[in-house]
Coordinates of C-alpha atoms and ligand atoms in Angstrom, one line a residue:
Chain A
M200 CA -11.2 -45.4 17.5
S201 CA -10.2 -42.9 20.1
F202 CA -7.6 -39.6 19.5
D203 CA -4.5 -40.7 22.2
T204 CA -2.9 -36.9 23.3
Q205 CA -0.3 -38.3 25.5
I206 CA 1.1 -39.3 22.1
V207 CA 1.3 -35.9 21.0
W208 CA 2.3 -34.0 22.7
Q209 CA 5.6 -36.7 24.1
N210 CA 6.3 -36.1 20.3
L211 CA 5.8 -32.7 19.3
P212 CA 8.7 -31.1 19.9
S213 CA 10.4 -33.7 17.0
L214 CA 6.7 -31.8 14.8
L215 CA 7.9 -28.7 15.9
Y216 CA 11.5 -28.9 14.8
G217 CA 9.5 -30.3 11.4
L218 CA 7.4 -26.7 11.8
R219 CA 10.2 -24.8 11.9
L220 CA 12.1 -25.5 8.7
T221 CA 9.2 -26.0 7.0
I222 CA 8.5 -22.3 8.2
V223 CA 12.6 -22.0 7.3
I224 CA 12.2 -23.5 3.8
V225 CA 8.6 -21.4 3.2
I226 CA 11.0 -18.5 3.5
L227 CA 13.1 -18.9 1.7
S228 CA 11.6 -20.2 -0.7
L229 CA 9.1 -17.2 -0.5
F230 CA 12.5 -15.0 -1.0
F231 CA 13.8 -16.1 -3.7
A232 CA 10.6 -16.3 -5.6
G233 CA 10.5 -12.9 -4.9
V234 CA 13.3 -12.4 -6.5
I235 CA 12.6 -13.5 -9.9
G236 CA 9.9 -12.0 -9.1
V237 CA 11.0 -8.7 -9.9
L238 CA 13.0 -8.9 -12.1
I239 CA 11.2 -10.7 -14.6
C240 CA 7.9 -8.3 -14.1
A241 CA 10.8 -5.7 -15.1
G242 CA 11.9 -7.7 -17.9
M243 CA 8.5 -8.6 -18.7
L244 CA 7.2 -4.3 -18.8
L245 CA 10.6 -2.4 -19.4
G246 CA 12.3 -4.8 -20.8
S247 CA 14.1 -5.6 -25.2
P248 CA 11.4 -7.4 -26.6
V249 CA 14.1 -10.4 -26.2
V250 CA 14.1 -9.8 -22.5
R251 CA 9.7 -9.6 -22.6
R252 CA 9.1 -12.9 -25.1
I253 CA 12.0 -15.0 -22.6
S254 CA 10.4 -13.4 -19.5
A255 CA 6.9 -14.2 -20.8
D256 CA 7.9 -17.5 -21.6
Y257 CA 9.2 -18.3 -18.4
V258 CA 5.6 -16.8 -16.4
S259 CA 3.7 -19.2 -18.8
I260 CA 6.4 -21.8 -18.8
F261 CA 6.3 -22.3 -14.6
R262 CA 2.9 -21.3 -14.7
A263 CA 2.1 -24.7 -16.1
L264 CA 4.0 -26.8 -14.5
P265 CA 3.0 -29.0 -12.0
E266 CA 4.8 -28.9 -9.0
P267 CA 6.2 -31.9 -8.4
I268 CA 7.7 -32.1 -11.9
I269 CA 10.1 -28.7 -11.2
I270 CA 10.8 -30.8 -8.1
F271 CA 12.4 -33.8 -9.1
W272 CA 13.6 -32.7 -11.8
L273 CA 15.8 -30.3 -10.1
Y274 CA 16.8 -32.9 -7.3
Y275 CA 17.5 -35.1 -9.7
C276 CA 18.8 -33.5 -12.9
S277 CA 20.5 -30.0 -11.5
P278 CA 23.5 -32.3 -11.2
L279 CA 24.7 -32.6 -14.4
I280 CA 23.7 -29.2 -15.9
L281 CA 25.1 -27.2 -12.7
N282 CA 27.8 -29.6 -11.7
T283 CA 27.0 -29.7 -8.8
K284 CA 24.5 -32.0 -6.7
L285 CA 22.7 -28.9 -4.1
T286 CA 20.9 -30.7 -0.9
A287 CA 17.8 -31.7 -0.5
F288 CA 17.0 -29.0 0.5
E289 CA 18.4 -26.1 -1.2
T290 CA 16.9 -28.3 -3.8
G291 CA 13.3 -27.6 -2.3
A292 CA 13.5 -24.4 -1.6
I293 CA 14.7 -23.3 -5.8
A294 CA 11.8 -25.6 -7.0
L295 CA 9.5 -24.5 -4.8
A296 CA 10.9 -21.0 -5.5
I297 CA 10.3 -21.2 -9.3
P298 CA 7.3 -21.5 -10.2
S299 CA 5.8 -18.9 -6.5
G300 CA 8.0 -16.9 -8.6
A301 CA 6.0 -16.7 -12.0
Y302 CA 2.5 -15.8 -10.3
L303 CA 4.3 -12.9 -8.3
A304 CA 5.9 -11.7 -10.9
E305 CA 2.0 -11.5 -13.5
I306 CA 0.7 -10.7 -9.9
F307 CA 3.7 -8.1 -10.0
R308 CA 3.0 -7.2 -13.5
A309 CA -0.9 -7.1 -13.0
G310 CA -0.9 -4.9 -10.0
I311 CA 0.9 -2.1 -11.8
Q312 CA -0.3 -2.4 -14.7
A313 CA -4.1 -2.3 -13.2
I314 CA -3.1 1.7 -12.1
P315 CA -5.0 4.3 -14.5
R316 CA -2.1 5.9 -16.6
G317 CA -3.7 9.0 -15.5
Q318 CA -3.2 8.5 -12.4
I319 CA 0.2 8.4 -13.1
E320 CA -0.6 12.0 -15.7
A321 CA -1.6 13.6 -12.9
A322 CA 1.3 12.9 -11.6
R323 CA 3.7 14.0 -13.7
A324 CA 1.2 17.1 -14.2
L325 CA 2.5 17.8 -10.9
G326 CA 5.7 17.7 -11.4
L327 CA 6.7 15.7 -9.5
P328 CA 10.5 14.1 -9.4
P329 CA 10.2 10.0 -10.2
F330 CA 11.4 9.0 -7.3
W331 CA 8.3 10.6 -5.5
L332 CA 5.9 9.2 -8.6
L333 CA 6.7 5.8 -7.9
W334 CA 7.0 6.1 -3.5
D335 CA 3.4 8.0 -3.0
V336 CA 1.9 7.4 -6.2
L337 CA 2.5 4.1 -7.7
V338 CA 3.0 1.9 -5.6
P339 CA 0.7 2.2 -2.4
Q340 CA -1.6 1.1 -4.8
A341 CA 0.2 -0.7 -6.8
L342 CA 0.2 -3.5 -3.6
R343 CA -3.0 -2.6 -2.5
I344 CA -3.7 -3.8 -5.3
M345 CA -1.2 -6.7 -5.3
I346 CA -1.4 -7.5 -1.2
P347 CA -4.7 -10.0 -1.2
P348 CA -2.9 -12.2 -4.5
T349 CA 0.0 -12.2 -3.2
L350 CA -1.1 -13.5 0.3
G351 CA -2.9 -16.1 -1.4
I352 CA -0.3 -17.5 -3.4
V353 CA 1.6 -17.7 0.3
T354 CA -1.0 -19.5 0.8
I355 CA 0.0 -22.3 -1.6
L356 CA 3.2 -22.3 -1.0
I357 CA 2.6 -23.2 2.0
K358 CA 0.8 -25.7 1.1
N359 CA 2.8 -26.8 -1.6
S360 CA 6.5 -27.0 1.0
A361 CA 4.6 -30.6 2.0
L362 CA 6.3 -31.7 -1.7
V363 CA 9.9 -31.2 -0.3
S364 CA 9.2 -34.5 1.8
A365 CA 10.1 -36.3 -0.5
L366 CA 13.3 -35.4 -1.0
G367 CA 13.4 -36.6 1.8
V368 CA 14.1 -33.0 3.9
E369 CA 11.9 -33.2 7.1
E370 CA 9.8 -30.8 8.1
L371 CA 6.9 -31.0 8.9
F372 CA 4.3 -33.4 6.8
Y373 CA 7.5 -35.1 6.2
R374 CA 7.7 -35.3 10.3
A375 CA 4.3 -36.0 10.8
N376 CA 4.5 -39.5 8.4
V377 CA 7.7 -41.2 10.3
L378 CA 5.8 -39.6 13.3
G379 CA 3.0 -42.0 12.6
G380 CA 5.2 -45.5 11.0
Q381 CA 7.1 -44.7 14.2
T382 CA 3.6 -45.1 16.6
F383 CA 1.3 -46.7 14.3
H384 CA -1.3 -43.3 14.9
Y385 CA -1.2 -41.7 12.1
F386 CA -4.9 -40.5 13.2
E387 CA -3.3 -38.3 15.4
F388 CA -0.1 -37.2 14.4
L389 CA -1.8 -35.7 10.7
T390 CA -4.6 -34.7 12.5
V391 CA -2.6 -33.1 14.0
T392 CA -0.6 -31.8 11.5
A393 CA -3.2 -30.5 9.2
I394 CA -4.8 -28.1 12.3
I395 CA -0.9 -26.5 12.1
Y396 CA -1.1 -26.6 8.7
F397 CA -4.0 -24.6 8.8
M398 CA -3.0 -22.3 11.9
L399 CA -0.1 -21.3 10.2
I400 CA -2.2 -20.2 7.2
L401 CA -5.6 -18.7 9.2
P402 CA -4.2 -15.7 9.0
L403 CA -3.1 -14.0 6.0
S404 CA -6.9 -15.5 4.9
A405 CA -7.5 -13.0 8.1
A406 CA -5.1 -10.0 6.5
V407 CA -6.9 -11.1 3.4
Q408 CA -10.5 -10.5 4.7
F409 CA -9.1 -7.3 6.7
Q410 CA -7.7 -5.5 4.5
E411 CA -10.7 -5.5 1.5
Q412 CA -13.1 -4.9 4.1
R413 CA -10.6 -1.8 4.3
L414 CA -10.8 -0.2 0.9
S415 CA -14.3 -1.4 1.0
A416 CA -15.0 0.9 3.7
R417 CA -12.9 4.2 2.5
H418 CA -14.6 4.0 -1.3
R419 CA -18.0 3.6 0.0
Chain B
M1319 CA -15.3 40.9 -19.8
S1320 CA -13.5 40.9 -22.9
S1321 CA -12.0 44.1 -23.2
R1322 CA -9.8 42.9 -20.3
P1323 CA -6.4 43.4 -20.7
I1324 CA -4.5 41.1 -22.2
A1325 CA -1.2 41.8 -19.8
S1326 CA -0.7 40.7 -16.7
P1327 CA -2.5 43.3 -13.8
S1328 CA 1.1 44.6 -13.4
G1329 CA 1.9 46.1 -16.2
E1330 CA 4.8 43.6 -16.8
S1331 CA 6.1 42.9 -19.9
S1332 CA 3.4 40.9 -22.0
A1333 CA 5.6 39.4 -23.9
P1334 CA 2.8 35.6 -24.4
F1335 CA 3.7 33.3 -21.5
I1336 CA 3.2 30.2 -23.8
V1337 CA 3.9 30.7 -27.8
C1338 CA 3.2 27.5 -29.9
E1339 CA 4.2 28.5 -33.2
N1340 CA 3.7 25.6 -36.0
V1341 CA 2.7 22.4 -34.0
R1342 CA 2.6 19.1 -35.3
K1343 CA 1.8 16.1 -33.8
F1344 CA 1.8 12.7 -35.1
Y1345 CA 0.0 9.3 -33.4
G1346 CA 1.5 6.5 -36.1
A1347 CA 0.9 8.2 -39.6
F1348 CA -2.2 9.8 -38.2
E1349 CA -1.7 13.9 -37.7
A1350 CA -2.9 15.0 -34.7
L1351 CA -2.1 18.2 -35.0
K1352 CA -1.3 19.9 -37.9
G1353 CA 0.4 23.0 -37.6
V1354 CA -1.2 24.8 -34.1
S1355 CA 0.3 27.7 -33.6
L1356 CA -0.9 29.3 -30.0
S1357 CA -0.3 32.2 -27.7
A1358 CA -1.8 33.5 -24.1
A1359 CA -0.7 36.6 -22.4
R1360 CA -0.4 36.0 -18.7
G1361 CA -3.6 36.1 -17.1
E1362 CA -4.8 35.7 -20.2
V1363 CA -8.5 33.3 -19.9
V1364 CA -7.9 31.3 -23.5
C1365 CA -10.9 28.6 -25.0
I1366 CA -10.5 26.4 -26.8
I1367 CA -13.4 24.5 -29.0
G1368 CA -14.4 22.2 -31.0
P1369 CA -15.5 18.7 -32.5
S1370 CA -14.6 15.8 -30.6
G1371 CA -10.7 14.3 -31.4
S1372 CA -10.2 18.1 -33.2
G1373 CA -6.9 17.7 -30.5
K1374 CA -7.6 19.2 -28.2
S1375 CA -6.5 17.7 -25.6
T1376 CA -3.7 16.6 -27.5
L1377 CA -2.6 20.3 -27.7
L1378 CA -2.4 21.2 -24.3
R1379 CA -1.1 17.8 -23.6
T1380 CA 1.5 18.9 -25.5
L1381 CA 1.8 22.0 -23.3
N1382 CA 3.8 20.7 -20.4
G1383 CA 5.3 18.0 -21.1
L1384 CA 2.2 15.1 -21.3
E1385 CA 2.9 14.8 -25.0
S1386 CA 5.7 15.4 -27.2
F1387 CA 5.7 16.2 -30.6
D1388 CA 7.0 16.2 -33.4
D1389 CA 7.5 19.6 -35.0
G1390 CA 6.7 23.3 -34.5
R1391 CA 8.4 25.4 -31.0
I1392 CA 6.6 25.5 -28.4
R1393 CA 8.1 28.0 -25.5
I1394 CA 6.9 28.0 -22.3
G1395 CA 8.1 30.8 -19.3
D1396 CA 11.5 30.8 -20.3
V1397 CA 11.8 27.1 -22.3
D1398 CA 11.9 26.2 -25.4
L1399 CA 10.5 22.6 -25.3
P1400 CA 11.3 19.4 -25.3
G1401 CA 13.7 20.5 -22.7
T1402 CA 16.3 18.8 -20.4
H1403 CA 14.2 16.3 -17.2
R1404 CA 14.9 19.6 -15.2
Q1405 CA 13.0 21.8 -17.1
I1406 CA 10.2 19.8 -18.0
L1407 CA 10.2 19.1 -14.2
E1408 CA 9.7 23.3 -13.4
V1409 CA 8.2 24.0 -16.6
R1410 CA 5.5 21.2 -15.1
R1411 CA 5.3 23.7 -11.9
E1412 CA 4.7 26.4 -13.5
V1413 CA 2.0 25.2 -16.1
G1414 CA -1.2 23.0 -14.2
M1415 CA -3.7 20.8 -15.3
V1416 CA -7.0 19.5 -14.5
F1417 CA -8.3 16.8 -16.3
Q1418 CA -11.8 15.6 -17.6
S1419 CA -11.8 12.4 -15.2
F1420 CA -10.3 14.0 -12.7
N1421 CA -8.3 11.9 -11.5
L1422 CA -7.2 12.8 -7.8
F1423 CA -4.9 10.4 -5.8
P1424 CA -7.4 8.0 -4.2
H1425 CA -5.5 6.5 -1.4
M1426 CA -4.9 9.7 0.4
T1427 CA -7.0 12.2 2.1
V1428 CA -8.0 15.8 -0.1
R1429 CA -5.8 17.5 2.4
R1430 CA -3.0 14.9 1.6
N1431 CA -3.9 15.3 -2.4
V1432 CA -3.5 19.1 -2.4
A1433 CA -0.3 18.9 0.1
L1434 CA 1.5 16.4 -2.2
A1435 CA 3.2 18.4 -4.8
P1436 CA 3.9 21.1 -3.1
V1437 CA 6.6 19.3 -0.4
R1438 CA 7.4 16.6 -3.0
S1439 CA 8.0 20.1 -6.2
R1440 CA 8.4 22.8 -4.1
G1441 CA 10.2 21.6 -0.6
L1442 CA 7.9 23.1 1.6
S1443 CA 7.4 21.5 4.8
W1444 CA 3.9 19.0 5.8
V1445 CA 2.2 22.1 8.2
E1446 CA 3.2 24.2 5.3
A1447 CA 1.7 22.4 2.4
N1448 CA -1.3 21.8 4.8
G1449 CA -1.5 25.0 5.9
R1450 CA -1.6 26.2 2.2
A1451 CA -4.1 22.8 1.2
E1452 CA -6.9 23.6 4.1
R1453 CA -6.8 28.0 2.7
L1454 CA -7.2 26.1 -0.8
L1455 CA -10.0 24.3 -0.3
R1456 CA -12.3 26.4 1.7
R1457 CA -10.8 28.5 -1.1
V1458 CA -12.9 26.3 -3.5
G1459 CA -15.4 25.9 -0.8
I1460 CA -15.2 21.8 0.3
V1461 CA -12.6 22.7 3.7
D1462 CA -15.5 20.2 5.2
Q1463 CA -14.1 17.0 2.9
I1464 CA -10.9 17.5 4.2
D1465 CA -10.4 14.2 5.8
K1466 CA -12.4 12.5 2.8
Y1467 CA -10.8 10.4 0.2
P1468 CA -11.3 11.0 -2.9
G1469 CA -14.3 7.8 -2.9
Q1470 CA -16.5 10.1 -0.6
L1471 CA -17.0 13.1 -3.2
S1472 CA -19.5 13.7 -4.9
G1473 CA -18.1 14.8 -8.6
G1474 CA -17.9 18.3 -8.5
Q1475 CA -16.7 18.4 -5.2
Q1476 CA -14.2 16.1 -6.6
Q1477 CA -13.3 18.2 -9.3
R1478 CA -13.2 21.5 -6.7
V1479 CA -10.6 19.3 -5.1
A1480 CA -8.9 18.9 -8.6
I1481 CA -8.4 22.2 -9.1
A1482 CA -6.8 22.5 -5.8
R1483 CA -4.2 20.4 -6.1
A1484 CA -3.1 21.8 -9.5
L1485 CA -3.8 25.4 -7.4
A1486 CA -1.5 24.6 -4.4
V1487 CA 1.5 24.3 -6.8
E1488 CA 1.3 27.9 -7.1
P1489 CA 1.7 27.6 -11.3
Q1490 CA 1.4 30.7 -13.5
V1491 CA -1.1 29.3 -16.2
L1492 CA -3.9 26.7 -15.3
L1493 CA -4.9 23.9 -17.9
F1494 CA -8.5 22.7 -18.1
D1495 CA -9.3 19.8 -20.2
E1496 CA -13.2 19.7 -20.1
P1497 CA -12.8 20.2 -17.0
T1498 CA -16.8 19.1 -16.0
S1499 CA -17.1 17.0 -18.9
S1500 CA -18.0 13.9 -16.7
L1501 CA -20.1 16.1 -14.2
D1502 CA -23.8 15.2 -13.8
P1503 CA -25.5 18.5 -15.3
E1504 CA -27.0 19.6 -11.3
M1505 CA -22.6 19.9 -10.9
V1506 CA -20.6 21.7 -14.0
Q1507 CA -21.8 25.2 -12.2
E1508 CA -20.3 24.5 -8.4
V1509 CA -17.0 23.9 -11.2
L1510 CA -17.4 26.8 -13.0
Q1511 CA -18.1 28.9 -10.7
V1512 CA -14.6 28.5 -9.0
M1513 CA -13.2 28.9 -12.4
R1514 CA -14.8 31.6 -12.9
E1515 CA -13.6 32.9 -9.3
L1516 CA -10.0 32.3 -10.6
A1517 CA -9.4 33.3 -14.2
H1518 CA -9.6 37.5 -12.1
T1519 CA -6.8 36.3 -10.0
G1520 CA -4.4 37.2 -12.9
I1521 CA -2.7 33.6 -13.4
T1522 CA -3.3 32.2 -17.1
M1523 CA -5.9 29.6 -18.1
L1524 CA -6.5 27.4 -21.1
V1525 CA -9.4 25.6 -21.1
A1526 CA -11.0 23.3 -23.2
T1527 CA -15.0 23.0 -23.1
H1528 CA -18.1 22.5 -24.1
E1529 CA -19.6 25.0 -22.3
M1530 CA -20.1 27.9 -24.2
G1531 CA -21.7 30.3 -21.6
F1532 CA -19.3 29.9 -19.8
A1533 CA -16.4 30.9 -22.9
R1534 CA -18.7 34.0 -23.7
E1535 CA -18.4 34.9 -20.8
V1536 CA -15.4 34.5 -19.2
A1537 CA -12.7 33.6 -22.0
D1538 CA -10.3 37.2 -23.5
R1539 CA -10.1 34.8 -26.4
V1540 CA -11.7 31.9 -27.3
G1541 CA -10.5 29.2 -29.9
F1542 CA -11.5 26.7 -32.9
M1543 CA -10.4 23.4 -33.1
D1544 CA -11.1 21.0 -36.0
G1545 CA -8.9 18.3 -37.8
G1546 CA -5.8 19.1 -36.0
T1547 CA -6.1 22.5 -36.6
L1548 CA -6.7 25.7 -34.3
L1549 CA -10.4 28.0 -38.1
H1550 CA -10.6 30.8 -35.6
I1551 CA -9.7 32.3 -32.6
A1552 CA -10.8 35.9 -32.1
P1553 CA -11.8 38.1 -28.3
P1554 CA -15.9 36.0 -28.5
R1555 CA -18.0 38.0 -28.9
E1556 CA -16.9 38.2 -33.1
F1557 CA -16.4 34.7 -32.6
F1558 CA -20.3 33.3 -31.4
D1559 CA -21.8 37.3 -33.8
H1560 CA -19.3 36.6 -36.5
R1561 CA -18.6 33.2 -36.9
A1562 CA -15.8 34.0 -39.3
D1563 CA -15.5 30.2 -41.0
K1564 CA -18.5 27.8 -42.0
R1565 CA -18.4 24.9 -40.0
L1566 CA -17.7 26.8 -36.9
S1567 CA -20.8 28.2 -37.9
A1568 CA -21.9 25.1 -38.9
F1569 CA -19.9 23.2 -35.5
L1570 CA -22.3 26.1 -33.4
S1571 CA -25.1 26.2 -34.8
K1572 CA -25.3 22.0 -33.3
I1573 CA -24.3 22.7 -30.4
L1574 CA -26.6 25.8 -30.0
Ligands
LIG3042 N1 -2.1 8.1 -27.1 C1 -3.0 8.1 -29.3 N2 -2.3 7.4 -30.4 C2 -3.4 7.7 -31.2 N3 -4.7 8.0 -31.7 C3 -4.6 8.9 -30.5 C4 -3.7 9.1 -29.4 N4 -5.1 10.5 -29.0 C5 -5.7 10.5 -29.8 N5 -5.0 10.2 -31.0 C6 -6.1 10.9 -31.7 O1 -6.0 12.2 -32.5 C7 -7.3 12.8 -32.3 C8 -6.9 14.0 -31.0 O2 -7.4 13.8 -30.1 P1 -7.3 14.4 -28.7 O3 -8.0 13.5 -27.3 O4 -6.8 15.3 -29.5 O5 -9.2 15.1 -29.2 P2 -9.9 16.6 -28.1 O6 -10.2 17.7 -29.2 O7 -9.5 16.4 -27.0 O8 -10.7 15.0 -28.3 P3 -12.8 15.0 -27.9 O9 -13.1 15.9 -27.2 O10 -13.1 13.7 -27.5 O11 -11.4 15.1 -25.9 C9 -7.4 11.2 -32.4 O12 -8.7 11.3 -33.3 C10 -7.7 10.8 -31.5 O13 -8.3 8.7 -32.1
LIG3043 MG1 -10.0 15.3 -25.0

């Protein structure tokens, strides 16, 4: 068995078009997930008892469901509920955002609650106005705690984005399959696609490692 | 030392800067402060001793509004607590606090830890605040660590930074909540020495502590708390030698 570089090279633009769509869908759903995460986190920490309950339920429900179920459920059932049919692309972006938002909410909550009470008390005792207490003391410490697990969620999101190919969204994995089927060169296209996914994710893991090293250097 | 006049060195108004009257505080059904009255004049050093759980921290924390109270009166300068948000911020600028566990900001350098509040609370420029930080850190003897992070310092050094940080806002009062209790024994003296020097500067100090030597030597008055009550308060000689209260004398004989 030999690796046909030629065929990959010829069809690279088509594959890269898929990559572009993958990136767009990841960024879009990451944005929605961030919004959901902030809202649900605020609900869990600051809400009335009912809001807290609902926010906590959101997290536990959508962390438990398999992503394909959310994707297909939204695709087939949203017209029944929403009266409008979302495009496959829209469905995909939202369906990916729903569980990611649940994970992010939990990460944000844990990050904020991991800051020792003494930090807030020290800032208050210094007479820091609330905005500066958030900006100088809470946010930087919470971000440091949140960044590694958030990058983990982004990694999972990138991988799960391949699932929306099932709806016919022509992202990277979809293109790889189509090109493989058209040319009977699955081996080449799937291998190259795997490498592309790996290269998307590699910088994220590197960033996590870099941050962890920087922090541990500071605390020694 | 204990004969030092209670009024401020400049001799102006001797009206107490801090006044508590019958302060009561509940945690749920549990009464942590059962009607505490205590006042401190400008420049006075008051040490508060007492067994664990007697309410020392709770009392100190009501004085800068970190903890609310349920009954009685607290007056700081000319503000009655609990005041408006603005008044509470102002009170906190006048009443600094040093914690048992330092609570330095771990993500900032030592310099930044000290310079932050002058900029954010007092409106200084960073240049001015950094200069102030340097002066204060020199005063507490750690100016050579100024660009390190708190996690790189010993406990004693961290507590001295915390004292400099509290001083940087130029408060009238410093509250110390067991400032040496989480230090290794060999570091206790370096922190007490800084506090001793501070006591001579005319700043008002309220110190919850188990350091009897320090209380006897530095305090103008020593108070004994037990079970949410300030049972006895007197100048150190009288306090330690006469042991007016039975529970106090039991506590002292256990600890000394
Ligand atoms: N947030 C809280 N909720 C409920 N009870 C509390 C709380 N904080 C303090 N208490 C209780 O109030 C009492 C007084 O506590 P406080 O911390 O003021 O004592 P302390 O004299 O400072 O003791 P220590 O020497 O251990 O620091 C204790 O019985 C404590 O259990
Ligand atoms: Mg205490």
